[in-house]
Amino acid sequence: MNRNFSNNIEQARLARGYTQEQVAHAIGVSRPTYINIEAGKKDLTIRQAEALSSMLRISFDDILGIADGTSAFSDIIKSTEKYKQMILNALKHGADDDGKITKTKLAKLVYLADFIWYYLNSSPMSGMTYRKLQRGPVADVYFRALDELEDDGTIIREPKGKAILFSLIEKEAPASRLTNDELNLIEKIGKAWSGKSTDDIVNFTHEQLPWQICRDGEIIPYSLITQEEPERVYGPIQL
């Protein structure tokens, strides 16, 4: 297998926030076998390539043929960087007066930004994959993104009882990958929920069709949000 090709697979997996074990299970191989695929020591079958294409949401042709290490996967990496900027700006506008926000509430603010944007524009803001978890819809890459932002010295993590709080180190949040309209929506969502409890926003997202209709751990289709009435999409947000 072309080493650039195997590098591409690894980059796409990391950008989507999946572990090697998760991808191995999805394409029907053992983890050691998948490790050999990423190391360029074993080829993918057509069926495995199709399963990988579906999981990582890239084209079949890209899985089979791209060898330059950039085109298909650079877009995924850019989307992940954009998602991080969504997190930082949601934190900036949605934190309480002390500048802190719970990990769960922050995840919901970013989820609302993605799904409200889809409701308005028929496309998500980040395109990240969201799943139904106990405390609401969460993007697969969310927890790794927080770890990387903390490692970069962009945010601070602080335990408080059973909760985890986050705050920005700098007052301003980077926004180079976000449009003015996207930033405006993130700000409106953050300000509408600032001061409200984590349970308030969790309960709101639990009442929405995307969380109600999906099974635990299942990927949540963005399109489900379009079947909701506006008040169940926006809540306290004034657009």
Short mmCIF file of C-alpha atoms in Angstrom, two decimals:
data_model
loop_
_atom_site.label_atom_id
_atom_site.label_comp_id
_atom_site.label_asym_id
_atom_site.label_seq_id
_atom_site.Cartn_x
_atom_site.Cartn_y
_atom_site.Cartn_z
CA MET A 1 0.00 0.00 0.00
CA ASN A 2 1.19 3.52 -0.80
CA ARG A 3 2.49 5.09 2.43
CA ASN A 4 0.91 8.44 1.57
CA PHE A 5 -2.40 6.60 1.23
CA SER A 6 -2.06 4.97 4.64
CA ASN A 7 -1.09 8.35 6.12
CA ASN A 8 -4.26 9.78 4.61
CA ILE A 9 -6.39 7.15 6.33
CA GLU A 10 -4.77 7.89 9.68
CA GLN A 11 -5.24 11.65 9.25
CA ALA A 12 -8.90 11.21 8.32
CA ARG A 13 -9.52 8.95 11.31
CA LEU A 14 -7.90 11.37 13.74
CA ALA A 15 -9.70 14.35 12.24
CA ARG A 16 -13.04 12.59 12.80
CA GLY A 17 -12.11 11.67 16.38
CA TYR A 18 -12.21 7.88 16.00
CA THR A 19 -9.92 5.37 17.70
CA GLN A 20 -8.22 2.58 15.76
CA GLU A 21 -10.44 0.09 17.58
CA GLN A 22 -13.63 1.90 16.50
CA VAL A 23 -12.58 1.97 12.85
CA ALA A 24 -11.43 -1.65 12.95
CA HIS A 25 -14.83 -2.71 14.28
CA ALA A 26 -16.67 -0.65 11.65
CA ILE A 27 -14.81 -2.22 8.72
CA GLY A 28 -14.88 -5.73 10.20
CA VAL A 29 -11.23 -6.37 11.04
CA SER A 30 -9.22 -6.82 14.22
CA ARG A 31 -7.35 -3.87 15.71
CA PRO A 32 -3.93 -5.42 14.86
CA THR A 33 -5.07 -5.82 11.25
CA TYR A 34 -6.21 -2.21 11.11
CA ILE A 35 -2.91 -1.06 12.63
CA ASN A 36 -1.16 -2.81 9.73
CA ILE A 37 -3.45 -1.00 7.28
CA GLU A 38 -2.50 2.39 8.74
CA ALA A 39 1.17 1.33 8.74
CA GLY A 40 0.96 0.56 5.01
CA LYS A 41 1.63 -3.16 5.57
CA LYS A 42 -1.79 -4.44 4.50
CA ASP A 43 -4.20 -3.46 1.73
CA LEU A 44 -7.88 -2.66 2.08
CA THR A 45 -10.45 -4.82 0.34
CA ILE A 46 -13.14 -3.09 -1.71
CA ARG A 47 -15.73 -3.82 1.00
CA GLN A 48 -13.44 -2.42 3.70
CA ALA A 49 -12.75 0.69 1.64
CA GLU A 50 -16.49 1.25 1.19
CA ALA A 51 -17.08 0.88 4.94
CA LEU A 52 -14.23 3.26 5.70
CA SER A 53 -15.53 5.76 3.15
CA SER A 54 -18.96 5.72 4.81
CA MET A 55 -17.57 6.07 8.34
CA LEU A 56 -15.16 8.93 7.54
CA ARG A 57 -17.58 10.58 5.09
CA ILE A 58 -15.12 10.85 2.22
CA SER A 59 -15.58 9.56 -1.30
CA PHE A 60 -14.80 6.00 -2.36
CA ASP A 61 -12.43 7.34 -5.03
CA ASP A 62 -10.50 9.26 -2.39
CA ILE A 63 -10.14 6.14 -0.26
CA LEU A 64 -8.86 4.10 -3.19
CA GLY A 65 -6.90 6.54 -5.22
CA ILE A 66 -5.61 9.68 -3.52
CA ALA A 67 -1.86 9.59 -2.97
CA ASP A 68 -0.78 13.18 -2.43
CA GLY A 69 -1.73 13.28 1.25
CA THR A 70 -3.75 16.48 0.91
CA SER A 71 -6.92 16.97 -1.09
CA ALA A 72 -9.61 14.88 0.60
CA PHE A 73 -8.08 14.96 4.04
CA SER A 74 -6.98 18.55 4.20
CA ASP A 75 -10.67 19.48 4.07
CA ILE A 76 -11.36 17.26 7.09
CA ILE A 77 -8.48 18.81 9.02
CA LYS A 78 -9.72 22.30 8.16
CA SER A 79 -13.20 21.30 9.36
CA THR A 80 -11.72 20.14 12.66
CA GLU A 81 -9.89 23.44 13.10
CA LYS A 82 -13.13 25.27 12.34
CA TYR A 83 -14.91 23.12 14.92
CA LYS A 84 -12.31 24.13 17.52
CA GLN A 85 -12.98 27.79 16.73
CA MET A 86 -16.69 27.12 17.19
CA ILE A 87 -15.90 25.71 20.65
CA LEU A 88 -13.79 28.71 21.61
CA ASN A 89 -16.35 31.28 20.46
CA ALA A 90 -19.19 29.39 22.12
CA LEU A 91 -17.14 29.45 25.32
CA LYS A 92 -16.49 33.17 24.93
CA HIS A 93 -20.15 34.11 24.54
CA GLY A 94 -21.83 31.35 26.53
CA ALA A 95 -19.74 31.36 29.71
CA ASP A 96 -21.14 32.72 32.96
CA ASP A 97 -20.00 36.04 34.39
CA ASP A 98 -16.89 34.37 35.83
CA GLY A 99 -15.84 33.31 32.33
CA LYS A 100 -16.40 29.61 33.03
CA ILE A 101 -18.70 27.02 31.49
CA THR A 102 -19.31 23.32 32.09
CA LYS A 103 -18.03 20.81 29.57
CA THR A 104 -21.56 19.52 28.99
CA LYS A 105 -23.11 22.95 28.43
CA LEU A 106 -20.32 23.93 26.05
CA ALA A 107 -20.92 20.78 24.00
CA LYS A 108 -24.59 21.67 23.69
CA LEU A 109 -23.88 25.23 22.55
CA VAL A 110 -21.70 23.92 19.73
CA TYR A 111 -24.29 21.30 18.84
CA LEU A 112 -26.97 24.01 18.61
CA ALA A 113 -24.72 26.11 16.37
CA ASP A 114 -24.27 23.21 13.96
CA PHE A 115 -27.89 22.08 13.90
CA ILE A 116 -29.48 25.54 13.84
CA TRP A 117 -27.15 26.44 10.99
CA TYR A 118 -28.37 23.32 9.19
CA TYR A 119 -31.99 24.31 9.91
CA LEU A 120 -31.37 27.70 8.31
CA ASN A 121 -29.05 26.74 5.47
CA SER A 122 -29.49 23.00 4.79
CA SER A 123 -25.84 22.42 5.66
CA PRO A 124 -24.03 22.16 9.02
CA MET A 125 -21.53 24.70 10.25
CA SER A 126 -18.76 22.18 10.93
CA GLY A 127 -19.98 18.90 9.47
CA MET A 128 -18.78 16.94 12.50
CA THR A 129 -20.47 13.62 13.34
CA TYR A 130 -22.78 13.82 16.38
CA ARG A 131 -24.01 10.91 18.50
CA LYS A 132 -26.74 10.46 21.07
CA LEU A 133 -25.07 10.30 24.48
CA GLN A 134 -26.64 10.33 27.93
CA ARG A 135 -26.31 14.09 28.40
CA GLY A 136 -27.31 14.96 24.85
CA PRO A 137 -25.87 15.12 21.31
CA VAL A 138 -22.07 15.36 21.25
CA ALA A 139 -19.65 15.43 18.33
CA ASP A 140 -17.26 12.48 18.10
CA VAL A 141 -14.29 14.84 17.99
CA TYR A 142 -15.43 17.04 20.92
CA PHE A 143 -13.43 15.48 23.75
CA ARG A 144 -10.23 15.22 21.72
CA ALA A 145 -10.66 18.83 20.56
CA LEU A 146 -10.87 19.98 24.20
CA ASP A 147 -7.72 18.03 25.07
CA GLU A 148 -5.84 19.60 22.16
CA LEU A 149 -7.04 23.11 23.01
CA GLU A 150 -5.91 22.59 26.58
CA ASP A 151 -2.54 21.22 25.43
CA ASP A 152 -2.16 24.27 23.16
CA GLY A 153 -2.64 26.58 26.14
CA THR A 154 -5.87 28.02 24.71
CA ILE A 155 -8.27 26.93 27.46
CA ILE A 156 -8.06 25.94 31.12
CA ARG A 157 -9.81 22.92 32.64
CA GLU A 158 -10.99 23.08 36.25
CA PRO A 159 -12.85 20.35 38.18
CA LYS A 160 -15.75 21.50 40.34
CA GLY A 161 -17.54 18.70 42.16
CA LYS A 162 -18.81 16.30 39.50
CA ALA A 163 -18.55 18.96 36.78
CA ILE A 164 -15.63 20.04 34.62
CA LEU A 165 -15.37 23.78 33.92
CA PHE A 166 -13.53 25.43 31.04
CA SER A 167 -12.42 29.00 30.54
CA LEU A 168 -10.43 30.90 27.90
CA ILE A 169 -6.88 31.93 28.66
CA GLU A 170 -7.13 34.91 26.31
CA LYS A 171 -10.20 37.15 26.15
CA GLU A 172 -10.50 36.87 22.38
CA ALA A 173 -11.24 33.65 20.51
CA PRO A 174 -9.77 32.95 17.05
CA ALA A 175 -12.33 33.04 14.25
CA SER A 176 -10.36 32.93 10.99
CA ARG A 177 -12.32 29.90 9.70
CA LEU A 178 -15.76 31.28 10.62
CA THR A 179 -17.84 33.68 8.54
CA ASN A 180 -19.43 36.76 10.08
CA ASP A 181 -22.85 35.11 9.88
CA GLU A 182 -21.54 32.00 11.63
CA LEU A 183 -19.94 34.08 14.37
CA ASN A 184 -23.12 36.07 14.77
CA LEU A 185 -25.16 32.89 15.28
CA ILE A 186 -22.67 31.45 17.80
CA GLU A 187 -22.77 34.73 19.73
CA LYS A 188 -26.58 34.82 19.79
CA ILE A 189 -26.75 31.20 20.98
CA GLY A 190 -24.13 31.78 23.67
CA LYS A 191 -25.75 34.94 25.03
CA ALA A 192 -29.21 33.34 25.04
CA TRP A 193 -28.01 30.46 27.20
CA SER A 194 -25.45 32.33 29.33
CA GLY A 195 -26.60 32.32 32.94
CA LYS A 196 -28.89 29.34 32.39
CA SER A 197 -28.00 26.02 34.00
CA THR A 198 -26.45 23.02 32.31
CA ASP A 199 -29.60 21.06 33.09
CA ASP A 200 -31.69 23.69 31.28
CA ILE A 201 -29.84 23.26 27.98
CA VAL A 202 -29.56 19.48 28.38
CA ASN A 203 -33.32 19.22 28.87
CA PHE A 204 -33.91 21.46 25.85
CA THR A 205 -31.78 19.30 23.54
CA HIS A 206 -33.34 16.13 24.97
CA GLU A 207 -36.75 17.37 23.86
CA GLN A 208 -35.63 17.83 20.28
CA LEU A 209 -36.38 15.17 17.67
CA PRO A 210 -32.70 14.41 16.83
CA TRP A 211 -32.09 13.16 20.38
CA GLN A 212 -35.55 11.66 20.88
CA ILE A 213 -35.62 9.49 17.78
CA CYS A 214 -32.09 8.07 17.80
CA ARG A 215 -30.82 5.14 19.84
CA ASP A 216 -28.05 5.48 22.43
CA GLY A 217 -24.69 5.88 20.71
CA GLU A 218 -26.26 6.24 17.27
CA ILE A 219 -25.12 8.90 14.81
CA ILE A 220 -27.66 11.75 14.67
CA PRO A 221 -28.59 12.85 11.13
CA TYR A 222 -28.55 16.63 10.75
CA SER A 223 -31.69 16.45 8.62
CA LEU A 224 -33.83 15.43 11.62
CA ILE A 225 -33.72 19.01 12.94
CA THR A 226 -35.63 20.26 9.90
CA GLN A 227 -38.72 18.35 11.08
CA GLU A 228 -38.95 20.44 14.26
CA GLU A 229 -41.09 23.53 14.82
CA PRO A 230 -38.99 26.73 15.08
CA GLU A 231 -39.56 27.20 18.82
CA ARG A 232 -38.13 23.73 19.46
CA VAL A 233 -35.07 24.59 17.40
CA TYR A 234 -34.29 28.09 18.71
CA GLY A 235 -35.58 28.05 22.31
CA PRO A 236 -34.56 31.35 23.94
CA ILE A 237 -32.49 32.46 20.95
CA GLN A 238 -33.71 35.58 19.15
CA LEU A 239 -32.64 35.55 15.51
#
